Amino acid sequence: AQKVTQAQTEISVVEKEDVTLDCVYETRDTTYYLFWYKQPPSGELVFLIRRNSFDEQNEISGRYSWNFQKSTSSFNFTITASQVVDSAVYFCALSEALGKGGSEKLVFGKGTKLTVNP
Amino acid sequence: EAGVAQSPRYKIIEKRQSVAFWCNPISGHATLYWYQQILGQGPKLLIQFQNNGVVDDSQLPKDRFSAERLKGVDSTLKIQPAKLEDSAVYLCASSFSGEPVWNEQFFGPGTRLTVL
């Protein structure tokens, strides 16, 4: 069975600090996909990134970066120079290979609530 | 482009009552999902539609939950009768289906249900 663990329930930082959100996953599939979503107070889940299991290259997008390590089954997310607008709940998710319709069944972790204080 | 619309945004009912939620996906999106998000947890998929057919409903409590997607556009999720443990946010998402290419799921704002 697939499982995603986000051990950090809540994190509080001061603006401009760097912060890393941890994600550990379990799957028996050799082909799988990993995601990060942001859920601001408005409630809508916002897609941030998707990586497949064959691509272990780290990725950087502006202040966001992701570190994927298959050896430790981890897909961590770092925000550099955090801002108040980064305050939200962040979810890591896992899916198996493409299902019917080209979409995937997502299994989410419990989320990490990030609060960035001014 | 308009996003995924859901209504109502909030609903409070007594246990054993029935309730229905409505979702209007992004125009042209053939795949529609309903998720349940209990406070402090991540969303859990309840049901996935491809056009008006069910692709996956393995986690839908079929004794009390039902969903339909007539004409392959709007969808309704119903709970009858509601239990206290059904208190959650119900999220609807949609994606454009273009197998075998991956398609991003776009989420609506959700309906927050409180069962008293």
GROMACS .gro file of N, CA and C in nm, chain B:
model
  348
  119GLU      N    1  -0.977   3.202  -1.735
  119GLU     CA    2  -1.048   3.073  -1.733
  119GLU      C    3  -1.108   3.052  -1.594
  120ALA      N    4  -1.236   3.020  -1.587
  120ALA     CA    5  -1.301   2.998  -1.459
  120ALA      C    6  -1.248   2.869  -1.399
  121GLY      N    7  -1.239   2.870  -1.265
  121GLY     CA    8  -1.190   2.751  -1.194
  121GLY      C    9  -1.302   2.655  -1.164
  122VAL      N   10  -1.273   2.557  -1.079
  122VAL     CA   11  -1.372   2.460  -1.035
  122VAL      C   12  -1.463   2.529  -0.933
  123ALA      N   13  -1.593   2.519  -0.958
  123ALA     CA   14  -1.690   2.583  -0.869
  123ALA      C   15  -1.758   2.477  -0.781
  124GLN      N   16  -1.778   2.515  -0.654
  124GLN     CA   17  -1.847   2.425  -0.562
  124GLN      C   18  -1.949   2.504  -0.481
  125SER      N   19  -2.058   2.439  -0.448
  125SER     CA   20  -2.155   2.501  -0.359
  125SER      C   21  -2.229   2.392  -0.280
  126PRO      N   22  -2.276   2.425  -0.160
  126PRO     CA   23  -2.248   2.550  -0.090
  126PRO      C   24  -2.105   2.551  -0.036
  127ARG      N   25  -2.061   2.660   0.017
  127ARG     CA   26  -1.927   2.665   0.077
  127ARG      C   27  -1.929   2.610   0.218
  128TYR      N   28  -2.041   2.626   0.287
  128TYR     CA   29  -2.055   2.577   0.424
  128TYR      C   30  -2.193   2.514   0.441
  129LYS      N   31  -2.196   2.409   0.523
  129LYS     CA   32  -2.323   2.343   0.552
  129LYS      C   33  -2.317   2.284   0.691
  130ILE      N   34  -2.422   2.311   0.770
  130ILE     CA   35  -2.433   2.254   0.903
  130ILE      C   36  -2.563   2.175   0.908
  131ILE      N   37  -2.554   2.047   0.947
  131ILE     CA   38  -2.673   1.964   0.957
  131ILE      C   39  -2.669   1.881   1.084
  132GLU      N   40  -2.782   1.823   1.117
  132GLU     CA   41  -2.790   1.731   1.230
  132GLU      C   42  -2.758   1.591   1.178
  133LYS      N   43  -2.706   1.507   1.267
  133LYS     CA   44  -2.680   1.369   1.227
  133LYS      C   45  -2.811   1.303   1.184
  134ARG      N   46  -2.798   1.211   1.089
  134ARG     CA   47  -2.908   1.137   1.028
  134ARG      C   48  -2.981   1.216   0.921
  135GLN      N   49  -2.947   1.346   0.907
  135GLN     CA   50  -3.005   1.421   0.796
  135GLN      C   51  -2.929   1.390   0.668
  136SER      N   52  -2.983   1.434   0.557
  136SER     CA   53  -2.915   1.416   0.429
  136SER      C   54  -2.862   1.551   0.380
  137VAL      N   55  -2.760   1.544   0.294
  137VAL     CA   56  -2.699   1.666   0.241
  137VAL      C   57  -2.644   1.637   0.102
  138ALA      N   58  -2.639   1.740   0.020
  138ALA     CA   59  -2.585   1.726  -0.116
  138ALA      C   60  -2.492   1.840  -0.148
  139PHE      N   61  -2.386   1.807  -0.219
  139PHE     CA   62  -2.288   1.905  -0.261
  139PHE      C   63  -2.282   1.906  -0.413
  140TRP      N   64  -2.256   2.022  -0.468
  140TRP     CA   65  -2.254   2.036  -0.613
  140TRP      C   66  -2.116   2.083  -0.660
  141CYS      N   67  -2.075   2.034  -0.776
  141CYS     CA   68  -1.946   2.072  -0.833
  141CYS      C   69  -1.961   2.096  -0.983
  142ASN      N   70  -1.905   2.205  -1.028
  142ASN     CA   71  -1.899   2.236  -1.170
  142ASN      C   72  -1.752   2.243  -1.210
  143PRO      N   73  -1.704   2.149  -1.289
  143PRO     CA   74  -1.561   2.146  -1.323
  143PRO      C   75  -1.524   2.252  -1.425
  144ILE      N   76  -1.397   2.263  -1.450
  144ILE     CA   77  -1.349   2.353  -1.553
  144ILE      C   78  -1.399   2.303  -1.689
  145SER      N   79  -1.442   2.396  -1.771
  145SER     CA   80  -1.498   2.361  -1.901
  145SER      C   81  -1.400   2.277  -1.982
  146GLY      N   82  -1.450   2.165  -2.034
  146GLY     CA   83  -1.365   2.078  -2.116
  146GLY      C   84  -1.293   1.970  -2.040
  147HIS      N   85  -1.302   1.973  -1.908
  147HIS     CA   86  -1.236   1.870  -1.827
  147HIS      C   87  -1.325   1.747  -1.816
  148ALA      N   88  -1.274   1.636  -1.864
  148ALA     CA   89  -1.355   1.514  -1.866
  148ALA      C   90  -1.347   1.435  -1.736
  149THR      N   91  -1.239   1.456  -1.660
  149THR     CA   92  -1.221   1.379  -1.537
  149THR      C   93  -1.256   1.464  -1.416
  150LEU      N   94  -1.335   1.407  -1.326
  150LEU     CA   95  -1.379   1.479  -1.206
  150LEU      C   96  -1.357   1.392  -1.085
  151TYR      N   97  -1.310   1.453  -0.977
  151TYR     CA   98  -1.279   1.382  -0.853
  151TYR      C   99  -1.353   1.447  -0.736
  152TRP      N  100  -1.393   1.363  -0.641
  152TRP     CA  101  -1.440   1.411  -0.512
  152TRP      C  102  -1.345   1.358  -0.404
  153TYR      N  103  -1.297   1.449  -0.319
  153TYR     CA  104  -1.209   1.413  -0.208
  153TYR      C  105  -1.277   1.453  -0.077
  154GLN      N  106  -1.245   1.378   0.027
  154GLN     CA  107  -1.286   1.413   0.163
  154GLN      C  108  -1.162   1.452   0.243
  155GLN      N  109  -1.165   1.569   0.304
  155GLN     CA  110  -1.051   1.613   0.385
  155GLN      C  111  -1.098   1.638   0.528
  156ILE      N  112  -1.066   1.545   0.616
  156ILE     CA  113  -1.098   1.559   0.758
  156ILE      C  114  -0.994   1.651   0.821
  157LEU      N  115  -1.036   1.729   0.917
  157LEU     CA  116  -0.949   1.827   0.982
  157LEU      C  117  -0.818   1.763   1.028
  158GLY      N  118  -0.707   1.822   0.986
  158GLY     CA  119  -0.576   1.773   1.028
  158GLY      C  120  -0.522   1.661   0.942
  159GLN      N  121  -0.593   1.629   0.835
  159GLN     CA  122  -0.547   1.522   0.747
  159GLN      C  123  -0.543   1.570   0.602
  160GLY      N  124  -0.477   1.490   0.520
  160GLY     CA  125  -0.475   1.520   0.378
  160GLY      C  126  -0.602   1.472   0.310
  161PRO      N  127  -0.629   1.523   0.192
  161PRO     CA  128  -0.749   1.479   0.118
  161PRO      C  129  -0.744   1.330   0.086
  162LYS      N  130  -0.860   1.266   0.089
  162LYS     CA  131  -0.872   1.125   0.053
  162LYS      C  132  -0.970   1.113  -0.062
  163LEU      N  133  -0.929   1.045  -0.169
  163LEU     CA  134  -1.017   1.030  -0.285
  163LEU      C  135  -1.138   0.945  -0.251
  164LEU      N  136  -1.256   0.998  -0.281
  164LEU     CA  137  -1.379   0.922  -0.264
  164LEU      C  138  -1.422   0.856  -0.394
  165ILE      N  139  -1.421   0.934  -0.503
  165ILE     CA  140  -1.469   0.883  -0.630
  165ILE      C  141  -1.409   0.963  -0.743
  166GLN      N  142  -1.383   0.893  -0.855
  166GLN     CA  143  -1.330   0.956  -0.975
  166GLN      C  144  -1.421   0.920  -1.093
  167PHE      N  145  -1.461   1.023  -1.167
  167PHE     CA  146  -1.542   1.004  -1.287
  167PHE      C  147  -1.458   1.034  -1.412
  168GLN      N  148  -1.482   0.958  -1.516
  168GLN     CA  149  -1.430   0.990  -1.648
  168GLN      C  150  -1.554   1.010  -1.734
  169ASN      N  151  -1.577   1.136  -1.775
  169ASN     CA  152  -1.705   1.175  -1.835
  169ASN      C  153  -1.815   1.139  -1.736
  170ASN      N  154  -1.913   1.058  -1.770
  170ASN     CA  155  -2.017   1.026  -1.671
  170ASN      C  156  -2.003   0.885  -1.616
  171GLY      N  157  -1.888   0.822  -1.641
  171GLY     CA  158  -1.863   0.688  -1.589
  171GLY      C  159  -1.770   0.690  -1.469
  172VAL      N  160  -1.791   0.596  -1.376
  172VAL     CA  161  -1.708   0.588  -1.257
  172VAL      C  162  -1.580   0.510  -1.287
  173VAL      N  163  -1.465   0.571  -1.257
  173VAL     CA  164  -1.336   0.505  -1.275
  173VAL      C  165  -1.291   0.437  -1.147
  174ASP      N  166  -1.311   0.504  -1.034
  174ASP     CA  167  -1.266   0.450  -0.906
  174ASP      C  168  -1.358   0.500  -0.796
  175ASP      N  169  -1.423   0.411  -0.727
  175ASP     CA  170  -1.504   0.448  -0.609
  175ASP      C  171  -1.473   0.354  -0.494
  176SER      N  172  -1.351   0.304  -0.490
  176SER     CA  173  -1.314   0.204  -0.391
  176SER      C  174  -1.317   0.256  -0.248
  177GLN      N  175  -1.303   0.386  -0.229
  177GLN     CA  176  -1.302   0.442  -0.095
  177GLN      C  177  -1.431   0.519  -0.062
  178LEU      N  178  -1.531   0.501  -0.142
  178LEU     CA  179  -1.659   0.567  -0.117
  178LEU      C  180  -1.746   0.478  -0.028
  179PRO      N  181  -1.789   0.528   0.089
  179PRO     CA  182  -1.877   0.448   0.177
  179PRO      C  183  -2.015   0.438   0.113
  180LYS      N  184  -2.034   0.335   0.037
  180LYS     CA  185  -2.152   0.327  -0.049
  180LYS      C  186  -2.283   0.307   0.025
  181ASP      N  187  -2.275   0.273   0.153
  181ASP     CA  188  -2.398   0.257   0.229
  181ASP      C  189  -2.465   0.392   0.258
  182ARG      N  190  -2.385   0.500   0.252
  182ARG     CA  191  -2.442   0.631   0.283
  182ARG      C  192  -2.405   0.740   0.183
  183PHE      N  193  -2.301   0.717   0.108
  183PHE     CA  194  -2.255   0.817   0.010
  183PHE      C  195  -2.294   0.772  -0.131
  184SER      N  196  -2.334   0.870  -0.211
  184SER     CA  197  -2.357   0.844  -0.352
  184SER      C  198  -2.314   0.965  -0.433
  185ALA      N  199  -2.278   0.942  -0.557
  185ALA     CA  200  -2.236   1.052  -0.643
  185ALA      C  201  -2.281   1.023  -0.784
  186GLU      N  202  -2.310   1.128  -0.854
  186GLU     CA  203  -2.347   1.113  -0.994
  186GLU      C  204  -2.291   1.228  -1.076
  187ARG      N  205  -2.276   1.201  -1.203
  187ARG     CA  206  -2.226   1.302  -1.294
  187ARG      C  207  -2.303   1.287  -1.425
  188LEU      N  208  -2.424   1.335  -1.422
  188LEU     CA  209  -2.510   1.325  -1.538
  188LEU      C  210  -2.455   1.415  -1.649
  189LYS      N  211  -2.461   1.368  -1.771
  189LYS     CA  212  -2.418   1.443  -1.889
  189LYS      C  213  -2.268   1.474  -1.888
  190GLY      N  214  -2.195   1.414  -1.794
  190GLY     CA  215  -2.051   1.429  -1.797
  190GLY      C  216  -1.997   1.566  -1.766
  191VAL      N  217  -2.078   1.650  -1.700
  191VAL     CA  218  -2.029   1.784  -1.666
  191VAL      C  219  -2.037   1.802  -1.515
  192ASP      N  220  -2.149   1.861  -1.466
  192ASP     CA  221  -2.165   1.883  -1.323
  192ASP      C  222  -2.174   1.751  -1.248
  193SER      N  223  -2.142   1.758  -1.120
  193SER     CA  224  -2.153   1.639  -1.036
  193SER      C  225  -2.215   1.675  -0.902
  194THR      N  226  -2.283   1.578  -0.844
  194THR     CA  227  -2.342   1.594  -0.711
  194THR      C  228  -2.297   1.479  -0.623
  195LEU      N  229  -2.254   1.512  -0.503
  195LEU     CA  230  -2.218   1.414  -0.401
  195LEU      C  231  -2.322   1.423  -0.289
  196LYS      N  232  -2.378   1.309  -0.252
  196LYS     CA  233  -2.482   1.308  -0.150
  196LYS      C  234  -2.443   1.218  -0.034
  197ILE      N  235  -2.484   1.259   0.086
  197ILE     CA  236  -2.465   1.178   0.206
  197ILE      C  237  -2.602   1.159   0.270
  198GLN      N  238  -2.638   1.033   0.292
  198GLN     CA  239  -2.770   1.005   0.348
  198GLN      C  240  -2.773   0.868   0.417
  199PRO      N  241  -2.784   0.860   0.548
  199PRO     CA  242  -2.789   0.970   0.645
  199PRO      C  243  -2.649   1.009   0.692
  200ALA      N  244  -2.631   1.133   0.731
  200ALA     CA  245  -2.499   1.180   0.775
  200ALA      C  246  -2.467   1.132   0.916
  201LYS      N  247  -2.339   1.108   0.940
  201LYS     CA  248  -2.289   1.073   1.072
  201LYS      C  249  -2.192   1.182   1.119
  202LEU      N  250  -2.166   1.181   1.247
  202LEU     CA  251  -2.075   1.282   1.303
  202LEU      C  252  -1.939   1.279   1.234
  203GLU      N  253  -1.892   1.158   1.202
  203GLU     CA  254  -1.759   1.144   1.142
  203GLU      C  255  -1.751   1.192   0.997
  204ASP      N  256  -1.865   1.231   0.942
  204ASP     CA  257  -1.864   1.286   0.805
  204ASP      C  258  -1.826   1.434   0.804
  205SER      N  259  -1.812   1.494   0.921
  205SER     CA  260  -1.769   1.634   0.927
  205SER      C  261  -1.632   1.646   0.863
  206ALA      N  262  -1.623   1.728   0.758
  206ALA     CA  263  -1.500   1.738   0.680
  206ALA      C  264  -1.520   1.846   0.574
  207VAL      N  265  -1.413   1.871   0.500
  207VAL     CA  266  -1.422   1.954   0.380
  207VAL      C  267  -1.428   1.859   0.261
  208TYR      N  268  -1.522   1.882   0.174
  208TYR     CA  269  -1.537   1.799   0.054
  208TYR      C  270  -1.486   1.880  -0.065
  209LEU      N  271  -1.380   1.829  -0.124
  209LEU     CA  272  -1.313   1.898  -0.234
  209LEU      C  273  -1.347   1.831  -0.366
  210CYS      N  274  -1.372   1.913  -0.464
  210CYS     CA  275  -1.393   1.865  -0.599
  210CYS      C  276  -1.273   1.909  -0.683
  211ALA      N  277  -1.230   1.823  -0.772
  211ALA     CA  278  -1.119   1.857  -0.861
  211ALA      C  279  -1.153   1.807  -1.002
  212SER      N  280  -1.090   1.868  -1.100
  212SER     CA  281  -1.111   1.822  -1.237
  212SER      C  282  -0.980   1.828  -1.314
  213SER      N  283  -0.974   1.749  -1.418
  213SER     CA  284  -0.856   1.750  -1.504
  213SER      C  285  -0.898   1.721  -1.648
  214PHE      N  286  -0.818   1.772  -1.741
  214PHE     CA  287  -0.841   1.745  -1.882
  214PHE      C  288  -0.785   1.608  -1.913
  215SER      N  289  -0.861   1.527  -1.979
  215SER     CA  290  -0.816   1.391  -2.005
  215SER      C  291  -0.756   1.379  -2.143
  216GLY      N  292  -0.626   1.352  -2.144
  216GLY     CA  293  -0.559   1.335  -2.271
  216GLY      C  294  -0.460   1.224  -2.263
  217GLU      N  295  -0.511   1.101  -2.241
  217GLU     CA  296  -0.422   0.986  -2.225
  217GLU      C  297  -0.321   0.982  -2.336
  218PRO      N  298  -0.202   0.932  -2.318
  218PRO     CA  299  -0.148   0.893  -2.187
  218PRO      C  300  -0.072   1.005  -2.119
  219VAL      N  301  -0.097   1.128  -2.160
  219VAL     CA  302  -0.027   1.240  -2.099
  219VAL      C  303  -0.085   1.271  -1.962
  220TRP      N  304   0.002   1.302  -1.869
  220TRP     CA  305  -0.043   1.341  -1.736
  220TRP      C  306  -0.115   1.473  -1.742
  221ASN      N  307  -0.223   1.483  -1.664
  221ASN     CA  308  -0.302   1.606  -1.658
  221ASN      C  309  -0.315   1.652  -1.515
  222GLU      N  310  -0.284   1.779  -1.492
  222GLU     CA  311  -0.292   1.837  -1.358
  222GLU      C  312  -0.436   1.839  -1.308
  223GLN      N  313  -0.452   1.810  -1.180
  223GLN     CA  314  -0.582   1.821  -1.116
  223GLN      C  315  -0.598   1.963  -1.060
  224PHE      N  316  -0.707   2.028  -1.094
  224PHE     CA  317  -0.738   2.162  -1.043
  224PHE      C  318  -0.849   2.147  -0.939
  225PHE      N  319  -0.826   2.207  -0.823
  225PHE     CA  320  -0.917   2.189  -0.711
  225PHE      C  321  -1.008   2.310  -0.692
  226GLY      N  322  -1.131   2.282  -0.646
  226GLY     CA  323  -1.222   2.386  -0.607
  226GLY      C  324  -1.197   2.428  -0.463
  227PRO      N  325  -1.273   2.527  -0.413
  227PRO     CA  326  -1.253   2.579  -0.277
  227PRO      C  327  -1.306   2.487  -0.168
  228GLY      N  328  -1.388   2.390  -0.205
  228GLY     CA  329  -1.439   2.295  -0.107
  228GLY      C  330  -1.569   2.337  -0.041
  229THR      N  331  -1.637   2.237   0.014
  229THR     CA  332  -1.756   2.260   0.097
  229THR      C  333  -1.726   2.207   0.236
  230ARG      N  334  -1.736   2.295   0.335
  230ARG     CA  335  -1.711   2.254   0.473
  230ARG      C  336  -1.840   2.206   0.536
  231LEU      N  337  -1.845   2.077   0.570
  231LEU     CA  338  -1.964   2.017   0.631
  231LEU      C  339  -1.942   1.995   0.780
  232THR      N  340  -2.036   2.041   0.859
  232THR     CA  341  -2.035   2.015   1.002
  232THR      C  342  -2.161   1.937   1.036
  233VAL      N  343  -2.141   1.820   1.097
  233VAL     CA  344  -2.254   1.736   1.138
  233VAL      C  345  -2.264   1.741   1.290
  234LEU      N  346  -2.377   1.786   1.340
  234LEU     CA  347  -2.396   1.802   1.486
  234LEU      C  348  -2.475   1.686   1.546
   0.00000   0.00000   0.00000
